[in-house]
Amino acid sequence: MTESQSASGDLEMIVHGPSGRNKPETRLWLRMLSTTKLITTEIRRRLRAEFGATLPQFDLMAQLYRETDGLRLGELSKRTMVTNGNVTGLVERLETDGLVKRVTPDKDRRVTVAQLTPAGTELFTAMAAAHEGWLRELFADLDAETVNALWSDIGRVKSSASNHLSGSEVE
Amino acid sequence: MTESQSASGDLEMIVHGPSGRNKPETRLWLRMLSTTKLITTEIRRRLRAEFGATLPQFDLMAQLYRETDGLRLGELSKRTMVTNGNVTGLVERLETDGLVKRVTPDKDRRVTVAQLTPAGTELFTAMAAAHEGWLRELFADLDAETVNALWSDIGRVKSSASNHLSGSEVE
C-alpha cells in the first residue's frame, strides 16, 4: 500500500522530484497525471491481452456504439481525439475485421458514415462490460464514499481548469 | 461553473454517454481521464505559446535538471516514457539549440550522457516556475482543503490500482 509500490518510472517521483518540494497544486497535478497514466497503461494492456484491441479502437467503437445512425470519419476523429488520418486507417482495419461497415444514409446520399456491424456491436458490448469490471477491480480498495467524493472534487478541478483556459482569458 | 462549459469533444460525455448510465468507478475514471486531458492540452498550449517548447522536451529537461551528472539516453527514455528513438531526436534538437550537451563522464569513459547546459538550466528554471504558476491558475477555484483531500484520495486510487495490476495477480 505504500507509494513506493508504484511502477518504476513513476512520473510523480521523476518529473519534479519528491513531491514535498512542490507547491500543493503541482504536487496534486503530478499525482493525477501519474495515476491516470498508470491506469491507462493497465487498460491498454488488458484490452490487448483479452481482446487483441487497442485503446483508440475501443474509443472509436464506443462512439459508433452510441450513434447507431453512424458517424462521418471527421466527426469520429473529433470525438476520439484521434487524427483524421489515423481514423481512416482504424476504420479500414475494423472494416476488414467485419466490425464496422461504411454506408450512405438514405437521408443524405452525399456522405458516407461508419457504423458498427452486429459483430462489432456484440464485441463492443463485451469490451465495455470487461472495461467496467477492470475499473471496479482497479478501484477495489476504495470505499463508496471516497469514490463519490473524488467524483465531486475532480468535477471541481475540471470546472476550475475550464474557467481558466487560455481561450477564456479574452473575457 | 457548470459541467456544460467543458470543452466540446469532452471524453467524459462522449466515450460512454452521460455519466448517469455508468457504474461509479467507470464514471469516476472517465472524469479523471477527461480532466487530465483538458489540463494536459492546456499545458501543451502554454508551453508552445510561451516557450516554443513541447511537453516531451519539458519532461526531458526536467529529468536532466534533477540529474546534474547527466543521464544516458536509454535512462532518459525510461524516465520520460518517450521511446528510445524519439529521445535521440529530442536530445539532438536540444543540442542544436544549445540547451543540452553530450559528454563522456570521467568515471566511465565507455558511456555518453546528456546534461543540461547553463542555458538549458536557465530555461528549464523559467519553464518550471511558469508551469507551477499555470497550475495555480488552473486550480484557482479550489480551496486548500479540497486540494489536500484530492491529493490524499488520488493517492488511494493509485495504491488501489497498483495493488490490482495484471502483473500483481501472480501472488
Short mmCIF file of C-alpha atoms in Angstrom, two decimals:
data_model
loop_
_atom_site.label_atom_id
_atom_site.label_comp_id
_atom_site.label_asym_id
_atom_site.label_seq_id
_atom_site.Cartn_x
_atom_site.Cartn_y
_atom_site.Cartn_z
CA MET A 1 0.00 0.00 0.00
CA THR A 2 2.96 2.36 0.19
CA GLU A 3 3.77 4.87 -2.53
CA SER A 4 6.98 3.04 -3.29
CA GLN A 5 4.94 0.18 -4.73
CA SER A 6 4.10 2.35 -7.71
CA ALA A 7 5.65 1.32 -11.00
CA SER A 8 9.24 2.35 -11.57
CA GLY A 9 9.44 5.33 -13.85
CA ASP A 10 6.62 6.93 -11.88
CA LEU A 11 6.03 10.41 -13.20
CA GLU A 12 5.11 11.71 -9.80
CA MET A 13 8.58 10.95 -8.48
CA ILE A 14 10.65 11.58 -11.55
CA VAL A 15 9.25 14.66 -13.21
CA HIS A 16 9.85 17.06 -10.37
CA GLY A 17 11.41 15.06 -7.60
CA PRO A 18 9.83 14.05 -4.30
CA SER A 19 6.52 15.84 -4.00
CA GLY A 20 7.49 17.61 -0.76
CA ARG A 21 9.39 20.17 -2.81
CA ASN A 22 6.41 21.16 -4.93
CA LYS A 23 3.57 23.59 -4.37
CA PRO A 24 0.25 21.86 -3.48
CA GLU A 25 -1.29 22.36 -6.94
CA THR A 26 1.79 21.00 -8.73
CA ARG A 27 2.01 18.09 -6.32
CA LEU A 28 -1.67 17.27 -6.92
CA TRP A 29 -1.31 17.59 -10.69
CA LEU A 30 1.68 15.25 -10.83
CA ARG A 31 -0.22 12.70 -8.79
CA MET A 32 -3.30 12.98 -11.05
CA LEU A 33 -1.10 12.59 -14.11
CA SER A 34 0.85 9.60 -12.83
CA THR A 35 -2.31 7.86 -11.59
CA THR A 36 -4.08 8.38 -14.92
CA LYS A 37 -1.05 7.05 -16.80
CA LEU A 38 -0.81 4.01 -14.53
CA ILE A 39 -4.46 3.09 -15.12
CA THR A 40 -4.40 3.91 -18.84
CA THR A 41 -1.38 1.65 -19.30
CA GLU A 42 -3.17 -1.15 -17.46
CA ILE A 43 -6.33 -0.74 -19.55
CA ARG A 44 -4.26 -0.80 -22.76
CA ARG A 45 -2.57 -3.98 -21.57
CA ARG A 46 -5.86 -5.70 -20.75
CA LEU A 47 -7.56 -4.62 -23.99
CA ARG A 48 -4.67 -6.10 -25.94
CA ALA A 49 -4.44 -9.29 -23.86
CA GLU A 50 -8.15 -10.05 -23.68
CA PHE A 51 -9.46 -8.64 -26.97
CA GLY A 52 -6.40 -8.03 -29.16
CA ALA A 53 -7.63 -4.43 -29.32
CA THR A 54 -6.02 -1.02 -28.90
CA LEU A 55 -7.36 1.88 -26.85
CA PRO A 56 -8.10 4.01 -29.98
CA GLN A 57 -10.06 1.08 -31.45
CA PHE A 58 -12.04 0.79 -28.21
CA ASP A 59 -12.75 4.54 -28.12
CA LEU A 60 -13.78 4.57 -31.75
CA MET A 61 -16.14 1.62 -31.31
CA ALA A 62 -17.59 3.32 -28.21
CA GLN A 63 -18.56 6.30 -30.36
CA LEU A 64 -20.16 4.15 -33.03
CA TYR A 65 -22.00 2.15 -30.38
CA ARG A 66 -23.66 5.32 -29.13
CA GLU A 67 -24.53 6.63 -32.60
CA THR A 68 -26.48 3.83 -34.18
CA ASP A 69 -27.08 6.00 -37.28
CA GLY A 70 -23.32 6.07 -37.81
CA LEU A 71 -20.75 8.86 -37.84
CA ARG A 72 -18.72 10.52 -40.57
CA LEU A 73 -14.99 9.96 -40.21
CA GLY A 74 -14.33 13.64 -39.48
CA GLU A 75 -16.82 13.56 -36.63
CA LEU A 76 -15.28 10.32 -35.32
CA SER A 77 -11.89 11.98 -35.33
CA LYS A 78 -13.16 14.94 -33.31
CA ARG A 79 -14.90 12.77 -30.75
CA THR A 80 -12.00 10.42 -30.19
CA MET A 81 -9.11 12.88 -30.42
CA VAL A 82 -7.62 10.53 -33.00
CA THR A 83 -6.28 12.44 -36.00
CA ASN A 84 -8.21 12.31 -39.29
CA GLY A 85 -5.55 10.21 -40.98
CA ASN A 86 -5.45 7.67 -38.18
CA VAL A 87 -9.25 7.38 -38.04
CA THR A 88 -9.29 6.30 -41.68
CA GLY A 89 -6.75 3.57 -41.01
CA LEU A 90 -8.55 2.43 -37.87
CA VAL A 91 -11.91 2.25 -39.63
CA GLU A 92 -10.39 0.31 -42.55
CA ARG A 93 -8.85 -2.15 -40.13
CA LEU A 94 -12.18 -2.62 -38.27
CA GLU A 95 -13.94 -3.00 -41.63
CA THR A 96 -11.54 -5.78 -42.64
CA ASP A 97 -12.32 -7.49 -39.34
CA GLY A 98 -16.06 -7.22 -40.06
CA LEU A 99 -16.72 -4.99 -37.04
CA VAL A 100 -17.52 -1.76 -38.90
CA LYS A 101 -19.19 -1.01 -42.23
CA ARG A 102 -19.37 2.18 -44.25
CA VAL A 103 -22.78 3.13 -45.58
CA THR A 104 -24.52 6.00 -47.38
CA PRO A 105 -27.56 7.04 -45.32
CA ASP A 106 -30.87 7.50 -47.18
CA LYS A 107 -31.37 10.97 -45.75
CA ASP A 108 -28.16 12.32 -47.27
CA ARG A 109 -26.73 10.44 -50.24
CA ARG A 110 -23.67 12.70 -50.43
CA VAL A 111 -21.99 11.44 -47.26
CA THR A 112 -20.58 8.18 -46.03
CA VAL A 113 -20.82 7.18 -42.40
CA ALA A 114 -19.24 4.38 -40.40
CA GLN A 115 -21.48 2.08 -38.36
CA LEU A 116 -20.86 -0.92 -36.14
CA THR A 117 -21.89 -4.23 -37.69
CA PRO A 118 -23.83 -6.68 -35.49
CA ALA A 119 -20.50 -8.44 -34.83
CA GLY A 120 -18.96 -5.07 -33.88
CA THR A 121 -21.84 -4.30 -31.53
CA GLU A 122 -21.50 -7.69 -29.90
CA LEU A 123 -17.74 -7.29 -29.44
CA PHE A 124 -18.05 -3.76 -28.09
CA THR A 125 -20.70 -4.83 -25.58
CA ALA A 126 -18.28 -7.47 -24.26
CA MET A 127 -15.39 -4.98 -24.17
CA ALA A 128 -17.43 -2.34 -22.33
CA ALA A 129 -18.53 -4.89 -19.72
CA ALA A 130 -14.91 -6.02 -19.26
CA HIS A 131 -13.74 -2.38 -19.04
CA GLU A 132 -16.28 -1.70 -16.31
CA GLY A 133 -15.11 -4.81 -14.43
CA TRP A 134 -11.44 -3.81 -14.73
CA LEU A 135 -12.19 -0.41 -13.20
CA ARG A 136 -14.14 -1.99 -10.37
CA GLU A 137 -11.14 -4.24 -9.76
CA LEU A 138 -8.53 -1.47 -10.01
CA PHE A 139 -10.57 0.74 -7.64
CA ALA A 140 -11.44 -2.15 -5.30
CA ASP A 141 -9.58 -0.78 -2.27
CA LEU A 142 -11.68 2.42 -2.22
CA ASP A 143 -14.94 2.70 -0.32
CA ALA A 144 -18.03 4.15 -2.00
CA GLU A 145 -17.74 7.45 -0.10
CA THR A 146 -14.23 8.05 -1.43
CA VAL A 147 -15.31 7.26 -4.99
CA ASN A 148 -18.18 9.74 -4.69
CA ALA A 149 -16.07 12.42 -3.01
CA LEU A 150 -13.45 12.07 -5.75
CA TRP A 151 -16.04 12.31 -8.49
CA SER A 152 -17.36 15.51 -6.98
CA ASP A 153 -13.95 17.06 -6.21
CA ILE A 154 -12.48 16.20 -9.62
CA GLY A 155 -15.57 17.84 -11.10
CA ARG A 156 -14.47 21.00 -9.28
CA VAL A 157 -10.94 20.66 -10.70
CA LYS A 158 -12.45 20.35 -14.17
CA SER A 159 -14.67 23.39 -13.71
CA SER A 160 -11.79 25.42 -12.34
CA ALA A 161 -9.48 24.45 -15.19
CA SER A 162 -12.25 25.11 -17.76
CA ASN A 163 -12.72 28.59 -16.27
CA HIS A 164 -9.04 29.43 -16.61
CA LEU A 165 -8.09 28.11 -20.04
CA SER A 166 -6.08 30.48 -22.22
CA GLY A 167 -9.04 30.87 -24.54
CA SER A 168 -11.26 32.02 -21.67
CA GLU A 169 -8.98 34.95 -20.85
CA VAL A 170 -10.45 37.02 -23.67
CA GLU A 171 -13.39 37.94 -21.47
CA MET B 1 -19.09 26.74 -13.49
CA THR B 2 -21.48 24.17 -14.97
CA GLU B 3 -20.29 20.93 -16.49
CA SER B 4 -21.59 22.01 -19.87
CA GLN B 5 -18.79 24.59 -20.02
CA SER B 6 -16.29 21.80 -20.58
CA ALA B 7 -14.62 21.74 -23.96
CA SER B 8 -16.57 20.15 -26.78
CA GLY B 9 -15.33 16.67 -27.53
CA ASP B 10 -15.23 16.01 -23.80
CA LEU B 11 -14.29 12.37 -23.23
CA GLU B 12 -16.46 12.15 -20.15
CA MET B 13 -19.57 12.81 -22.21
CA ILE B 14 -18.67 11.13 -25.44
CA VAL B 15 -16.93 7.91 -24.56
CA HIS B 16 -19.75 6.30 -22.64
CA GLY B 17 -22.61 8.77 -22.72
CA PRO B 18 -23.96 10.83 -19.84
CA SER B 19 -22.31 9.61 -16.68
CA GLY B 20 -25.58 8.64 -15.03
CA ARG B 21 -25.57 5.40 -17.01
CA ASN B 22 -22.20 4.25 -15.75
CA LYS B 23 -21.12 2.43 -12.62
CA PRO B 24 -19.46 4.75 -10.04
CA GLU B 25 -15.91 3.55 -10.78
CA THR B 26 -16.34 3.97 -14.55
CA ARG B 27 -17.96 7.37 -14.07
CA LEU B 28 -15.04 8.46 -11.84
CA TRP B 29 -12.45 7.11 -14.26
CA LEU B 30 -13.96 8.93 -17.26
CA ARG B 31 -13.97 12.15 -15.27
CA MET B 32 -10.33 11.67 -14.20
CA LEU B 33 -9.36 10.96 -17.78
CA SER B 34 -11.19 13.91 -19.31
CA THR B 35 -9.89 16.30 -16.63
CA THR B 36 -6.31 15.14 -17.11
CA LYS B 37 -6.63 15.53 -20.89
CA LEU B 38 -8.12 19.01 -20.52
CA ILE B 39 -5.24 20.19 -18.34
CA THR B 40 -2.53 18.41 -20.37
CA THR B 41 -3.83 20.07 -23.55
CA GLU B 42 -3.75 23.45 -21.83
CA ILE B 43 -0.18 22.92 -20.57
CA ARG B 44 0.93 21.85 -24.05
CA ARG B 45 -0.64 25.00 -25.48
CA ARG B 46 1.06 27.28 -22.95
CA LEU B 47 4.47 25.59 -23.28
CA ARG B 48 4.27 26.14 -27.03
CA ALA B 49 2.97 29.71 -26.81
CA GLU B 50 5.30 30.95 -24.09
CA PHE B 51 8.44 28.89 -24.67
CA GLY B 52 8.06 27.34 -28.14
CA ALA B 53 8.54 24.01 -26.35
CA THR B 54 6.76 20.66 -26.43
CA LEU B 55 5.69 18.60 -23.43
CA PRO B 56 8.26 15.82 -24.15
CA GLN B 57 11.00 18.49 -24.30
CA PHE B 58 9.86 19.87 -20.96
CA ASP B 59 9.76 16.40 -19.37
CA LEU B 60 13.18 15.53 -20.76
CA MET B 61 14.72 18.76 -19.48
CA ALA B 62 13.07 18.14 -16.08
CA GLN B 63 14.93 14.84 -15.84
CA LEU B 64 18.25 16.38 -16.77
CA TYR B 65 17.69 19.24 -14.33
CA ARG B 66 17.41 16.74 -11.49
CA GLU B 67 20.41 14.66 -12.55
CA THR B 68 23.23 17.14 -12.77
CA ASP B 69 25.66 14.31 -13.55
CA GLY B 70 23.65 13.65 -16.70
CA LEU B 71 21.69 10.67 -17.95
CA ARG B 72 22.23 8.09 -20.66
CA LEU B 73 19.64 8.26 -23.44
CA GLY B 74 18.17 4.86 -22.53
CA GLU B 75 17.62 6.01 -18.97
CA LEU B 76 16.07 9.26 -20.21
CA SER B 77 13.69 7.25 -22.35
CA LYS B 78 12.60 5.12 -19.39
CA ARG B 79 12.04 8.10 -17.14
CA THR B 80 10.07 10.15 -19.62
CA MET B 81 8.07 7.40 -21.31
CA VAL B 82 9.38 8.75 -24.60
CA THR B 83 10.57 5.96 -26.89
CA ASN B 84 14.29 5.44 -27.41
CA GLY B 85 14.16 6.65 -30.99
CA ASN B 86 12.31 9.81 -30.09
CA VAL B 87 14.65 10.60 -27.20
CA THR B 88 17.59 10.67 -29.61
CA GLY B 89 15.83 13.14 -31.87
CA LEU B 90 14.73 15.29 -28.93
CA VAL B 91 18.25 15.41 -27.47
CA GLU B 92 19.73 16.29 -30.87
CA ARG B 93 17.25 19.11 -31.27
CA LEU B 94 18.01 20.47 -27.77
CA GLU B 95 21.74 20.15 -28.51
CA THR B 96 21.33 22.24 -31.66
CA ASP B 97 19.54 24.86 -29.57
CA GLY B 98 22.45 24.88 -27.08
CA LEU B 99 20.29 23.62 -24.21
CA VAL B 100 21.78 20.14 -23.84
CA LYS B 101 25.27 18.74 -24.35
CA ARG B 102 26.51 15.16 -24.58
CA VAL B 103 29.58 14.31 -22.53
CA THR B 104 31.69 11.31 -21.53
CA PRO B 105 31.95 11.22 -17.72
CA ASP B 106 35.42 10.70 -16.19
CA LYS B 107 34.20 7.82 -14.04
CA ASP B 108 33.12 5.74 -17.04
CA ARG B 109 34.69 6.57 -20.40
CA ARG B 110 32.58 3.99 -22.23
CA VAL B 111 29.28 5.84 -21.94
CA THR B 112 27.86 9.11 -23.14
CA VAL B 113 25.39 11.05 -21.06
CA ALA B 114 23.22 14.07 -21.81
CA GLN B 115 23.41 17.10 -19.50
CA LEU B 116 21.72 20.48 -19.44
CA THR B 117 23.97 23.36 -20.44
CA PRO B 118 23.85 26.53 -18.31
CA ALA B 119 21.45 27.97 -20.91
CA GLY B 120 19.32 24.82 -20.62
CA THR B 121 19.27 25.07 -16.84
CA GLU B 122 18.25 28.69 -17.02
CA LEU B 123 15.44 27.97 -19.48
CA PHE B 124 14.17 24.99 -17.52
CA THR B 125 14.07 27.01 -14.30
CA ALA B 126 11.89 29.58 -16.05
CA MET B 127 9.65 26.87 -17.55
CA ALA B 128 9.22 25.08 -14.20
CA ALA B 129 8.26 28.35 -12.49
CA ALA B 130 5.74 29.11 -15.25
CA HIS B 131 4.37 25.54 -15.06
CA GLU B 132 3.82 25.94 -11.33
CA GLY B 133 2.05 29.25 -11.93
CA TRP B 134 -0.21 27.76 -14.62
CA LEU B 135 -1.32 25.01 -12.26
CA ARG B 136 -2.01 27.53 -9.51
CA GLU B 137 -4.12 29.46 -12.01
CA LEU B 138 -5.95 26.42 -13.42
CA PHE B 139 -6.72 25.20 -9.88
CA ALA B 140 -7.57 28.68 -8.59
CA ASP B 141 -11.25 27.96 -7.85
CA LEU B 142 -10.36 25.18 -5.39
CA ASP B 143 -9.76 25.82 -1.71
CA ALA B 144 -6.70 24.38 0.05
CA GLU B 145 -8.74 21.69 1.82
CA THR B 146 -10.05 20.31 -1.47
CA VAL B 147 -6.55 20.27 -2.97
CA ASN B 148 -5.25 18.34 0.04
CA ALA B 149 -8.22 15.95 0.13
CA LEU B 150 -7.77 15.23 -3.57
CA TRP B 151 -4.06 14.62 -3.16
CA SER B 152 -4.77 12.13 -0.41
CA ASP B 153 -7.72 10.41 -2.14
CA ILE B 154 -5.96 10.14 -5.50
CA GLY B 155 -3.08 8.57 -3.60
CA ARG B 156 -5.56 5.90 -2.52
CA VAL B 157 -6.69 5.39 -6.12
CA LYS B 158 -3.06 4.96 -7.12
CA SER B 159 -2.37 2.46 -4.34
CA SER B 160 -5.51 0.50 -5.18
CA ALA B 161 -4.69 0.39 -8.89
CA SER B 162 -1.06 -0.57 -8.13
CA ASN B 163 -2.31 -3.43 -5.97
CA HIS B 164 -4.51 -4.80 -8.75
CA LEU B 165 -2.31 -4.56 -11.85
CA SER B 166 -2.25 -7.67 -14.04
CA GLY B 167 1.35 -8.27 -13.05
CA SER B 168 0.46 -8.27 -9.36
CA GLU B 169 -2.03 -11.14 -9.80
CA VAL B 170 0.74 -13.74 -9.73
CA GLU B 171 0.85 -13.56 -5.96
#
